[in-house]
PDB file of C-alpha atoms in Angstrom:
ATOM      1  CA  UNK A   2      40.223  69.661 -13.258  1.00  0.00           C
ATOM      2  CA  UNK A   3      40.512  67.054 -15.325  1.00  0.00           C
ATOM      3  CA  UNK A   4      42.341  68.483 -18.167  1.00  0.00           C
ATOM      4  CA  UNK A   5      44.893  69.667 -15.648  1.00  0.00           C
ATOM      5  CA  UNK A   6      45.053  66.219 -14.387  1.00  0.00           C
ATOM      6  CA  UNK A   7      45.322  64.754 -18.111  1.00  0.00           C
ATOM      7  CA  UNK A   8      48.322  66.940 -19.027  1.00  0.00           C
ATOM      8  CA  UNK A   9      50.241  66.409 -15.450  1.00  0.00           C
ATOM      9  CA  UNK A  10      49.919  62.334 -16.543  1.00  0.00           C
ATOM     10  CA  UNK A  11      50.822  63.428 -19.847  1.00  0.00           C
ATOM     11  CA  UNK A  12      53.771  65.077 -18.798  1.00  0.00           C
ATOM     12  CA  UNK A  13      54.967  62.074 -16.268  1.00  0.00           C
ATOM     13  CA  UNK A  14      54.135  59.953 -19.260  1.00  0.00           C
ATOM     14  CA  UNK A  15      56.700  61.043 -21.640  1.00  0.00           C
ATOM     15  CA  UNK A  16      59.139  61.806 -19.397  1.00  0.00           C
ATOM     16  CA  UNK A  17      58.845  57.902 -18.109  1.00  0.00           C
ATOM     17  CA  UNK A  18      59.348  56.698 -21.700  1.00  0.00           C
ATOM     18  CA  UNK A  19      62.129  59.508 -22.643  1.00  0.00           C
ATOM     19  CA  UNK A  20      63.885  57.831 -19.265  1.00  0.00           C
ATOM     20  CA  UNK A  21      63.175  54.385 -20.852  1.00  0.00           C
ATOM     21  CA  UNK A  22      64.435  54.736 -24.230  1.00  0.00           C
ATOM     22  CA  UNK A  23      67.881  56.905 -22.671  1.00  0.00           C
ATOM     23  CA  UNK A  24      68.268  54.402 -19.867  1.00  0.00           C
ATOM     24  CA  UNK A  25      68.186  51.337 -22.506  1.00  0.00           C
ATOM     25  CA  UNK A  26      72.117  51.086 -21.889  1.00  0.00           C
ATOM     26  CA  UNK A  27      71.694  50.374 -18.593  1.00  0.00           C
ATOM     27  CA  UNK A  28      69.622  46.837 -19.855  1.00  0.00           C
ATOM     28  CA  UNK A  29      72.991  44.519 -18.913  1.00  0.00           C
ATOM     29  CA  UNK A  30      72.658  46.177 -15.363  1.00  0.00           C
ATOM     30  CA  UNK A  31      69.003  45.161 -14.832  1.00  0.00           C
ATOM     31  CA  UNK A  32      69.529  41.309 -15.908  1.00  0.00           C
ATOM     32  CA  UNK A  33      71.533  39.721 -13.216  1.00  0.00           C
ATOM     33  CA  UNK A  34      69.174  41.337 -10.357  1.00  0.00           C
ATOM     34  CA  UNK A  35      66.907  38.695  -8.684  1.00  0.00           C
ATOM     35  CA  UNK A  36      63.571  38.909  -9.526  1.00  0.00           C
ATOM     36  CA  UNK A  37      61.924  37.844  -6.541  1.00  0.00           C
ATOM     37  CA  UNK A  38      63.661  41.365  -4.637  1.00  0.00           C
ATOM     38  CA  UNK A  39      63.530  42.998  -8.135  1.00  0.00           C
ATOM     39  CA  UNK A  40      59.989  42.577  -9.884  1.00  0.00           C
ATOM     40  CA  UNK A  41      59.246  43.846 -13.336  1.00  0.00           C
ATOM     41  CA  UNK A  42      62.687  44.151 -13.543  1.00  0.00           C
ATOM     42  CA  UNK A  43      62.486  45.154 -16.996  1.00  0.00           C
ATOM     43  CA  UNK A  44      61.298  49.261 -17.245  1.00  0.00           C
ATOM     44  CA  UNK A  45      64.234  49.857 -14.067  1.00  0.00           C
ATOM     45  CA  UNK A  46      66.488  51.720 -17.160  1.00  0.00           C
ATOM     46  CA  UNK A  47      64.246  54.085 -16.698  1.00  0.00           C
ATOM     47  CA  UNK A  48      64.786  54.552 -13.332  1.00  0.00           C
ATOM     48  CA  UNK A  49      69.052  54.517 -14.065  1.00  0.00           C
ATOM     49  CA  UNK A  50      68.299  57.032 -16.742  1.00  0.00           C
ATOM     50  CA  UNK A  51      66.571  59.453 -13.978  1.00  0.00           C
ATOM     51  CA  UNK A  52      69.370  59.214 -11.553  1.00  0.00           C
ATOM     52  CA  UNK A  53      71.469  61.575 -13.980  1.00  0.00           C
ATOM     53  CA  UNK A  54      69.197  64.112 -13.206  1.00  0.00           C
ATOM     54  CA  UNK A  55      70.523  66.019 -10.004  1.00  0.00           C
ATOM     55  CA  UNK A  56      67.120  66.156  -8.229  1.00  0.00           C
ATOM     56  CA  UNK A  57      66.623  62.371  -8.326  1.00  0.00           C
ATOM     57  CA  UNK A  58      70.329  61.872  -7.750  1.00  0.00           C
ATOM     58  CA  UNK A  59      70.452  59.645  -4.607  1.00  0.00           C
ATOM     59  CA  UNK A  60      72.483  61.247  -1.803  1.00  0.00           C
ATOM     60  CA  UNK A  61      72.033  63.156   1.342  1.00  0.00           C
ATOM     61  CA  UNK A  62      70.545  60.900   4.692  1.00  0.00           C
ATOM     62  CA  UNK A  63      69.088  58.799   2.186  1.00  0.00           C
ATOM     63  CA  UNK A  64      71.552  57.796   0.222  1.00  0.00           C
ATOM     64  CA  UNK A  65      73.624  57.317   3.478  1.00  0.00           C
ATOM     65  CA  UNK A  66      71.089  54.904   4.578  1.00  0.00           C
ATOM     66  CA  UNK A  67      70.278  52.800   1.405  1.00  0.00           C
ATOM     67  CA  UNK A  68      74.610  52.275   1.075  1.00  0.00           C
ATOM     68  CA  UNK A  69      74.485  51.614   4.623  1.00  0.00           C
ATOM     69  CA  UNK A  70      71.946  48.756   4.481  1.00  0.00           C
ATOM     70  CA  UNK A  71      72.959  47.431   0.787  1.00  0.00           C
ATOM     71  CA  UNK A  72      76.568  47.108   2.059  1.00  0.00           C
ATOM     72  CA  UNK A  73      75.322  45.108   5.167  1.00  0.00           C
ATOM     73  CA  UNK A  74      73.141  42.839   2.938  1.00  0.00           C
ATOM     74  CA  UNK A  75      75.288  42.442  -0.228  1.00  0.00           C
ATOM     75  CA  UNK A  76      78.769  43.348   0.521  1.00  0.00           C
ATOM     76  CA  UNK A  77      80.702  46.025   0.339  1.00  0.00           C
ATOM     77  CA  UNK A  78      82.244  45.211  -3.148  1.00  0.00           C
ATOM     78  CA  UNK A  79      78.182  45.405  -4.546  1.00  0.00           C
ATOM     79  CA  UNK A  80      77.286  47.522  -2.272  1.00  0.00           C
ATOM     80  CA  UNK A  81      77.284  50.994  -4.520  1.00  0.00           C
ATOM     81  CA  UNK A  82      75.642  48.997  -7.618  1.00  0.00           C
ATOM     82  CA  UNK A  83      72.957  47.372  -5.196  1.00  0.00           C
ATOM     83  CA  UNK A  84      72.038  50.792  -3.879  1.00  0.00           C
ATOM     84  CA  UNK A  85      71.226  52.444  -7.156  1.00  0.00           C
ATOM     85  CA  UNK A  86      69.439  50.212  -8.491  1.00  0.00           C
ATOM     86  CA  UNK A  87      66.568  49.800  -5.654  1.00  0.00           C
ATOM     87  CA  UNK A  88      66.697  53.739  -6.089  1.00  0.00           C
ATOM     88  CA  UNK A  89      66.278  53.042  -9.924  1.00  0.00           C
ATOM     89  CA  UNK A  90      63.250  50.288  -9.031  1.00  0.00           C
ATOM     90  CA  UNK A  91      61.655  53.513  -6.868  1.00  0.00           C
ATOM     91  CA  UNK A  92      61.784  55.986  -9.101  1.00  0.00           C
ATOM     92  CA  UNK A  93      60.134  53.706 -11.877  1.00  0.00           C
ATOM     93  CA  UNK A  94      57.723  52.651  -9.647  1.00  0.00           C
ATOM     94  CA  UNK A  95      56.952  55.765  -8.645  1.00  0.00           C
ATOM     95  CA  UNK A  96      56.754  57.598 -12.082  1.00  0.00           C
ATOM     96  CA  UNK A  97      54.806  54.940 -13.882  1.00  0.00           C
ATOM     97  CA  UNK A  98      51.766  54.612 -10.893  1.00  0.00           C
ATOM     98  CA  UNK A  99      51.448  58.454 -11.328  1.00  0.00           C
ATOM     99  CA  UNK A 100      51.575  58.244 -15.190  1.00  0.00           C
ATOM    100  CA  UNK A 101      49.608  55.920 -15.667  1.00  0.00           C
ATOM    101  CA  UNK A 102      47.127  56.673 -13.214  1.00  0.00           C
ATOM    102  CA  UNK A 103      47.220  59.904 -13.642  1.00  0.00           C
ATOM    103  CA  UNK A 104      46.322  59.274 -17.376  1.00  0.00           C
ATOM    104  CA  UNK A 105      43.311  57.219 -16.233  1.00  0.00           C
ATOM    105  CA  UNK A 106      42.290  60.259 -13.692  1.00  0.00           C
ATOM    106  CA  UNK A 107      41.787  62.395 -17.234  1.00  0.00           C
ATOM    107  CA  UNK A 108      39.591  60.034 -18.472  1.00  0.00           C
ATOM    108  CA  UNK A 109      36.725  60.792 -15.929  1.00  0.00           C
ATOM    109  CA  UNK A 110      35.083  63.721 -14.384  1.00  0.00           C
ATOM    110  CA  UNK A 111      34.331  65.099 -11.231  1.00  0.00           C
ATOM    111  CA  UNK A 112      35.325  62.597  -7.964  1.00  0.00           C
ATOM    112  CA  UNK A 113      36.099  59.945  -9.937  1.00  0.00           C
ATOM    113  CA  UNK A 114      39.224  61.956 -11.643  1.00  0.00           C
ATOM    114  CA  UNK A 115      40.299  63.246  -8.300  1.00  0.00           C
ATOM    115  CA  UNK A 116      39.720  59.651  -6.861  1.00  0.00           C
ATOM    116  CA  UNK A 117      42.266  58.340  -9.101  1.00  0.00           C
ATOM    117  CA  UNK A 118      44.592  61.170  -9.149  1.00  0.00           C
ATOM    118  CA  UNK A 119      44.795  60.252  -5.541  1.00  0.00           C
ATOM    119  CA  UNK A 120      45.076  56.944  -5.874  1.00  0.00           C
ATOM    120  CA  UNK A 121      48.000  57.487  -7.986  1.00  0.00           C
ATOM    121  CA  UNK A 122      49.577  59.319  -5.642  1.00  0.00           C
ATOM    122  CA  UNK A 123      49.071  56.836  -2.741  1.00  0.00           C
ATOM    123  CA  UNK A 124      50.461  54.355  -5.310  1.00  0.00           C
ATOM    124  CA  UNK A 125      53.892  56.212  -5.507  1.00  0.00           C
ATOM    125  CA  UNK A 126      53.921  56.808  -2.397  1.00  0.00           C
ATOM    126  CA  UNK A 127      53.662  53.454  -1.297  1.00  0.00           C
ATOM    127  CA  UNK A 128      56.372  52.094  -3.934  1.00  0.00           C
ATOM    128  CA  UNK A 129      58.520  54.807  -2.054  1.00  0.00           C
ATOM    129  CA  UNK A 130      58.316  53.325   1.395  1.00  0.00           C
ATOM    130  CA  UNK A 131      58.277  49.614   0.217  1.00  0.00           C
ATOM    131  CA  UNK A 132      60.853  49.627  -1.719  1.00  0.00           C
ATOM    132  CA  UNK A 133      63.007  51.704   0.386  1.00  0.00           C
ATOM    133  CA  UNK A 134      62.821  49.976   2.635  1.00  0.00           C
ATOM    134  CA  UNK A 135      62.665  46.619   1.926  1.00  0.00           C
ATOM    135  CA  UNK A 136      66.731  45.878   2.576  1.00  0.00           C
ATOM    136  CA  UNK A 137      66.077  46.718   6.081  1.00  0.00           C
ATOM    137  CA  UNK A 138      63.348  44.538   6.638  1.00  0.00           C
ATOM    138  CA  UNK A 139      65.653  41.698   5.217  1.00  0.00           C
ATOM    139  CA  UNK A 140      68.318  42.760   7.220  1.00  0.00           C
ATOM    140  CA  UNK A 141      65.772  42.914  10.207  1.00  0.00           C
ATOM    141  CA  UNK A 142      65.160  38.959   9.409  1.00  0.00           C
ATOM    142  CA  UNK A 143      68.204  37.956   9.030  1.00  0.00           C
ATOM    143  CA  UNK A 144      68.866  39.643  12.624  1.00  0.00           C
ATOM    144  CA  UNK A 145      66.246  37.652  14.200  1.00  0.00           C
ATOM    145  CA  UNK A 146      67.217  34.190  12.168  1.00  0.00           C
ATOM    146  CA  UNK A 147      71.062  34.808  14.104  1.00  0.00           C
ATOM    147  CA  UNK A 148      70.219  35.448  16.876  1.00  0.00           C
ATOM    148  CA  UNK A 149      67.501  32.309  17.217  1.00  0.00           C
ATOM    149  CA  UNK A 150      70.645  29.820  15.401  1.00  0.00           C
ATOM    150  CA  UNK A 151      73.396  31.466  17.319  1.00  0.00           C
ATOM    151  CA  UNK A 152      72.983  29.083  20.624  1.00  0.00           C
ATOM    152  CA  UNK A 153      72.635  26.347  18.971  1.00  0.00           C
ATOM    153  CA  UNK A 154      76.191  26.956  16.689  1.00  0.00           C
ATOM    154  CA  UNK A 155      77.970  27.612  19.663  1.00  0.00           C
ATOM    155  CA  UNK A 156      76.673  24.141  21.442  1.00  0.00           C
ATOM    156  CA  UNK A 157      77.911  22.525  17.955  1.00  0.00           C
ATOM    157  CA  UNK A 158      81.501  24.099  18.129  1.00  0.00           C
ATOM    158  CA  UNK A 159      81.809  23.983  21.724  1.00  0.00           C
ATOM    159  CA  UNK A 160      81.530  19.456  21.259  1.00  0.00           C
ATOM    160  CA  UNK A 161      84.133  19.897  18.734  1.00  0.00           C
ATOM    161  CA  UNK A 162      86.222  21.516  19.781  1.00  0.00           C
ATOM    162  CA  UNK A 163      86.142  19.671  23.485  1.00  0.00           C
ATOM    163  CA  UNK A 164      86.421  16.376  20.961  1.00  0.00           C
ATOM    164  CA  UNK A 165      90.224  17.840  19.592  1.00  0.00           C
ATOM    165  CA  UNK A 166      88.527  19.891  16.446  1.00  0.00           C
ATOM    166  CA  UNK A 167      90.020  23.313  15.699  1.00  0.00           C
ATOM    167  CA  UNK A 168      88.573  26.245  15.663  1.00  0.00           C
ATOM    168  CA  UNK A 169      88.596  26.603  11.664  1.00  0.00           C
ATOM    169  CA  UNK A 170      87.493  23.111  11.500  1.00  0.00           C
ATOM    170  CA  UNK A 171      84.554  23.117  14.447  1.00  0.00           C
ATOM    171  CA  UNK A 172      83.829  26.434  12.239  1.00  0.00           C
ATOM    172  CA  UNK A 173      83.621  24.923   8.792  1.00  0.00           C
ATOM    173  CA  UNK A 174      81.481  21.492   9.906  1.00  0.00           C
ATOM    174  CA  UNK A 175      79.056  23.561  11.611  1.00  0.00           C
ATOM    175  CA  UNK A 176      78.527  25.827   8.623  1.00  0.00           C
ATOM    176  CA  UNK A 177      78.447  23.465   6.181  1.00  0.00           C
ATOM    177  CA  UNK A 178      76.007  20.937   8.210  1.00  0.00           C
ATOM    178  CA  UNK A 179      73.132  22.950   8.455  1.00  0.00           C
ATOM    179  CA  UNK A 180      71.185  25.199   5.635  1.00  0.00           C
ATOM    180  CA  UNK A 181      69.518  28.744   6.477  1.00  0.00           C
ATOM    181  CA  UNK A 182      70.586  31.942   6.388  1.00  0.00           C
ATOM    182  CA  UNK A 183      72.823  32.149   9.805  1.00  0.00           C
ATOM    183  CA  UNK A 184      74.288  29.313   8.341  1.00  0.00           C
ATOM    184  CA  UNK A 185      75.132  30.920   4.998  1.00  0.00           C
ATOM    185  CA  UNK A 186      77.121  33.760   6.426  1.00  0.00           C
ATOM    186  CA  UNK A 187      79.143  31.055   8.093  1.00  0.00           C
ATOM    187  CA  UNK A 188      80.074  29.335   4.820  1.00  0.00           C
ATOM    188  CA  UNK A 189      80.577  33.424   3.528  1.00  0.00           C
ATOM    189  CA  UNK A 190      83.521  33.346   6.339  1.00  0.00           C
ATOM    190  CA  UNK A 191      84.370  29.898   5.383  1.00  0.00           C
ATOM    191  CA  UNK A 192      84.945  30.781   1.957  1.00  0.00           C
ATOM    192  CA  UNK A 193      86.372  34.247   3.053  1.00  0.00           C
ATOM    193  CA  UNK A 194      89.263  32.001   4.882  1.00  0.00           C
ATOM    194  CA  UNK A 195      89.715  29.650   1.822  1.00  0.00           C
ATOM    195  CA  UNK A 196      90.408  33.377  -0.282  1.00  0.00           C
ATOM    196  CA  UNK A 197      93.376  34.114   2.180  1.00  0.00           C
ATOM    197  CA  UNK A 198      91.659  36.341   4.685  1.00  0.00           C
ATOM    198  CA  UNK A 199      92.733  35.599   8.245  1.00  0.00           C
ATOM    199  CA  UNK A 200      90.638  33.667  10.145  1.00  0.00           C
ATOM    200  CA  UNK A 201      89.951  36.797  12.859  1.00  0.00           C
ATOM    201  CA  UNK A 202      89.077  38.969  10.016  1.00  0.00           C
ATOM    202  CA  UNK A 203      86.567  36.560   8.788  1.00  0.00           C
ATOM    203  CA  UNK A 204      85.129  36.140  11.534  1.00  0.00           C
ATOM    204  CA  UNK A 205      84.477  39.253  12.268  1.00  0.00           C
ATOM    205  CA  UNK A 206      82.943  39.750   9.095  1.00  0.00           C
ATOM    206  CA  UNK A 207      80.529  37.155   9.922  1.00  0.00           C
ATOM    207  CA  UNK A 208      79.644  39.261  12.828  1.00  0.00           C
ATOM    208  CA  UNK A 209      78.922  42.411  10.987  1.00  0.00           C
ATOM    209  CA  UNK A 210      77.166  40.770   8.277  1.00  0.00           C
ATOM    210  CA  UNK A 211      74.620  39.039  10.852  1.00  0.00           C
ATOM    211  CA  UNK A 212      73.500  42.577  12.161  1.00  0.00           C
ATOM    212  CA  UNK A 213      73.074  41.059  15.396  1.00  0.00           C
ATOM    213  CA  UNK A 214      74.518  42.998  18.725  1.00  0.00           C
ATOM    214  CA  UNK A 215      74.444  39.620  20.477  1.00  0.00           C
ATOM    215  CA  UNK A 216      76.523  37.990  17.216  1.00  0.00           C
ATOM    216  CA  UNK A 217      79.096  40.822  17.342  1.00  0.00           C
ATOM    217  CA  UNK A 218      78.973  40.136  21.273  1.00  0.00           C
ATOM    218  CA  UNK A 219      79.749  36.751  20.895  1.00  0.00           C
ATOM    219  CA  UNK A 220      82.529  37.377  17.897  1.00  0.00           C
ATOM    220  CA  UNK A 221      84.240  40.293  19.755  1.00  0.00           C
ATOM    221  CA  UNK A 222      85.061  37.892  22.829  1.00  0.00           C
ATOM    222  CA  UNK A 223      85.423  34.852  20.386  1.00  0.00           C
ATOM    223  CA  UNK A 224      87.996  36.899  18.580  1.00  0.00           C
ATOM    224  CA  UNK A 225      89.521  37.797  21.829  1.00  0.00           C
ATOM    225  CA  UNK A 226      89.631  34.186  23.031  1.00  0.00           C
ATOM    226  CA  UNK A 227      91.827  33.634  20.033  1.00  0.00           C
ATOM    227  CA  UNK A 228      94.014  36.136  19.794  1.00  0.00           C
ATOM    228  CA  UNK A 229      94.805  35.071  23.367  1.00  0.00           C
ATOM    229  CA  UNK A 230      96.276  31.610  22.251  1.00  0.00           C
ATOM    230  CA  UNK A 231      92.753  29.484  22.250  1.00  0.00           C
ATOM    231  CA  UNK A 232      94.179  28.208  25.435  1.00  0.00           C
ATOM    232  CA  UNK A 233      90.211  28.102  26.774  1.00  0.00           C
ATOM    233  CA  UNK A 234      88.142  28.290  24.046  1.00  0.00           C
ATOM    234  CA  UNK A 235      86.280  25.082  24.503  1.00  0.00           C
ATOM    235  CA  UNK A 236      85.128  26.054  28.353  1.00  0.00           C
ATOM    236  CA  UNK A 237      84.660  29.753  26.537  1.00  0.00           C
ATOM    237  CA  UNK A 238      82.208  28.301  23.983  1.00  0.00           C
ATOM    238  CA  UNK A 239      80.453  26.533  26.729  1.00  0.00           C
ATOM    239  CA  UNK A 240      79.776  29.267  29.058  1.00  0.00           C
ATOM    240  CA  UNK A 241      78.735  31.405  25.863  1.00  0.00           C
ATOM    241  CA  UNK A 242      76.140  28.690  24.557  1.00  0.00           C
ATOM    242  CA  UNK A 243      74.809  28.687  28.366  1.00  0.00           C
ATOM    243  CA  UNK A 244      74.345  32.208  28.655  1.00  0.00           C
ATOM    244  CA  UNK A 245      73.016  32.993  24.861  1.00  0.00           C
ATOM    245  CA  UNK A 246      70.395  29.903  25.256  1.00  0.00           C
ATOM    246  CA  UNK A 247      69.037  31.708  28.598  1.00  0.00           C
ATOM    247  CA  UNK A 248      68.448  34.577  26.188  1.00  0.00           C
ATOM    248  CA  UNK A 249      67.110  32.950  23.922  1.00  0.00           C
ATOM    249  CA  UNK A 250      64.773  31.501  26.259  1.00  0.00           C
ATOM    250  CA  UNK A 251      63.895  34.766  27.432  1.00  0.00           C
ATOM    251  CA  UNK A 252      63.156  36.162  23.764  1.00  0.00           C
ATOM    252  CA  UNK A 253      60.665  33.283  23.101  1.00  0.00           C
ATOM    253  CA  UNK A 254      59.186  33.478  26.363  1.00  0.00           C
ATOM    254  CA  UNK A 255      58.502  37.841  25.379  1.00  0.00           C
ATOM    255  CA  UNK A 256      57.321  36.846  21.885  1.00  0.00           C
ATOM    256  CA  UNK A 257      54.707  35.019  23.665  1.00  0.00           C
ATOM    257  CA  UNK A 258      53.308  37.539  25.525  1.00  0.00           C
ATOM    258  CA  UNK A 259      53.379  39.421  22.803  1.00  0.00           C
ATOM    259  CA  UNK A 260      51.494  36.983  20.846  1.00  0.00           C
ATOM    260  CA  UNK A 261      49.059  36.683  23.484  1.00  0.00           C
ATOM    261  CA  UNK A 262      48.221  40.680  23.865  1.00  0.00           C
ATOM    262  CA  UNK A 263      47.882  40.629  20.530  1.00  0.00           C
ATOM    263  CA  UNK A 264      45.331  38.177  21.109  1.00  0.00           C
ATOM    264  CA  UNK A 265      43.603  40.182  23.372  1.00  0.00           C
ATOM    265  CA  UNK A 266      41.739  42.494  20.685  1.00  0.00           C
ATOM    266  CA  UNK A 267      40.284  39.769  18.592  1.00  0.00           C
ATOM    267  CA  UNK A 268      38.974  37.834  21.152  1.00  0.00           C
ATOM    268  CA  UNK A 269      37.382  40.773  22.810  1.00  0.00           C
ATOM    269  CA  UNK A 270      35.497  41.483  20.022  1.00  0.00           C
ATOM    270  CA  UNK A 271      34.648  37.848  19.540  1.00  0.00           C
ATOM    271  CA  UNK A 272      32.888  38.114  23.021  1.00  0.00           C
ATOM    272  CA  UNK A 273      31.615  41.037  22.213  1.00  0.00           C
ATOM    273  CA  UNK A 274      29.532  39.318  18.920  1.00  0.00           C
ATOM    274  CA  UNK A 275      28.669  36.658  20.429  1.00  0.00           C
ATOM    275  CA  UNK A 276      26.946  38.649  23.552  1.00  0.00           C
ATOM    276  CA  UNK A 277      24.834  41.100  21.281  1.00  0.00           C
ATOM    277  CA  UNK A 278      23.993  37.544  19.111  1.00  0.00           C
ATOM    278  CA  UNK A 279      22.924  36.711  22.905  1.00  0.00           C
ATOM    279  CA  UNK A 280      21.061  39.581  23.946  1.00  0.00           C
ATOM    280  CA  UNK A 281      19.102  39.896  20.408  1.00  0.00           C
ATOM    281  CA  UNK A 282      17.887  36.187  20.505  1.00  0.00           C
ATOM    282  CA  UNK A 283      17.077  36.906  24.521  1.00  0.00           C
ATOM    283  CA  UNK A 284      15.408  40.262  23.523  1.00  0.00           C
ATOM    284  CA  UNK A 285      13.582  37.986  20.511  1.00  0.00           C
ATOM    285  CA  UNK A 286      11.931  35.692  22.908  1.00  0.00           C
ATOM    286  CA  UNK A 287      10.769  38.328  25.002  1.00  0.00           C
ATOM    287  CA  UNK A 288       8.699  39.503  22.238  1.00  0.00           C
ATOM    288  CA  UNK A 289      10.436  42.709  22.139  1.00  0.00           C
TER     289      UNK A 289
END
């Protein structure tokens, strides 16, 4: 078994470095990536390399997905570029945990060879699912972040523009006053405006960016509201801050429950320590 397992590492092995030393072009790619979302940044040329290959090509559902979510996160213009290279940071995670692994499954006999092998395995496997799908799960938080600042924006713009502010300008202070992420994809429209994109189309931008039904809600009739003239945009932006802080309200009060049923577990089994710790020191007096 273990020979078997020696030569399947071996294989992975030199295929991983034949991948490395082809995908060395691909180096100028790698460097701008950000190394907190792109760790060990360094053997992904590997990963580019592998992509040429048509069964580690990335298409189909997949492929449809990872676009989908890279173009939400980074843009459309990176969008292509971002996509292939968390493939590439997959597939070298995924090769070098079973080659290496693998390798170290060769060394040993018996359970120990097939406990690694597996281990291996489990270690690709998990690179797989993290990495795919770790866009989403930023794309989940930024959600979340939205829809928690949203209310609060809206109060902002709604005292501007009731003071005499325009739109673009209520827009631009409350982007610019605050950091965070919500905040960020305001000053992304902001700067979208500056580059000569209408101020609708920037907007609504902002709203697909934020991934937020309740932020393309609020941008669809916001977008509305202007295109009508702006004649009640102020009383507009109040009622909307009334209503979206009432949900809000309503979220926080359902994470709490949540909270506290998740609660629920620990503490039973808390109780449940702290009776047998009861019953033994009852049990120990009795002389039992």
């Amino acid at each position: 078994m273990n020979t078997v397992i020696l030569a399947i590492g071996t294989l992975f092995s030199v295929f991983f470095a034949a991948m490395l030393f082809k995908g060395s072009s691909s180096d100028y790619m790698i460097e701008p990536l950000d190394d907190d979302a792109f760790p060990l940044k360094f053997f992904y040329s590997a990963g580019f390399a592998a992509q040429e290959i048509k069964i580690f090509r990335l298409r189909g559902k997949l492929g449809s997905k990872l676009r989908e979510d890279t173009t939400l996160y980074y843009g459309k213009k990176f969008s292509e570029f971002y996509a292939r290279a968390i493939w590439a940071q997959t597939l070298s995670f995924a090769l070098l945990s079973i080659s290496l692994l693998f390798l170290v499954a060769g060394l040993f006999e018996g359970d120990t060879c097939v406990f690694f092998a597996l281990v291996g395995v489990v270690a690709a496997a998990l690179a797989v699912y993290y990495f795919l799908g770790y866009t989403a799960n930023k794309l989940k938080t930024r959600r979340e972040e939205c829809e928690i600042e949203l209310p609060n924006a809206i109060s902002k713009m709604a005292l501007l523009v009731n003071s005499g502010a325009t739109m673009h300008d209520a827009w631009k202070i409350v982007a610019y006053g605050k950091e965070g992420t919500f905040y960020g994809l305001m000053q992304n429209a902001c700067e979208a405006m500056d580059n000569g994109q209408t101020e609708i189309e920037a907007i609504y931008g902002f709203g697909v960016a934020s991934n937020s039904q309740n932020v393309k809600k609020f941008v669809t009739a916001l977008i509305q509201s202007i295109e009508r003239g702006g004649g009640e945009l102020s009383s507009f932006l109040a009622n909307q801050s009334s209503e979206l802080w009432g949900q809000n309200r309503q979220r926080l009060l359902q994470k709490g429950e949540q909270a506290a049923s998740a609660l629920l577990m620990p503490i039973a089994l808390m109780f449940a320590g702290v009776m047998l710790i009861v019953l033994a020191s009852a049990l120990q007096s009795f002389g039992f």
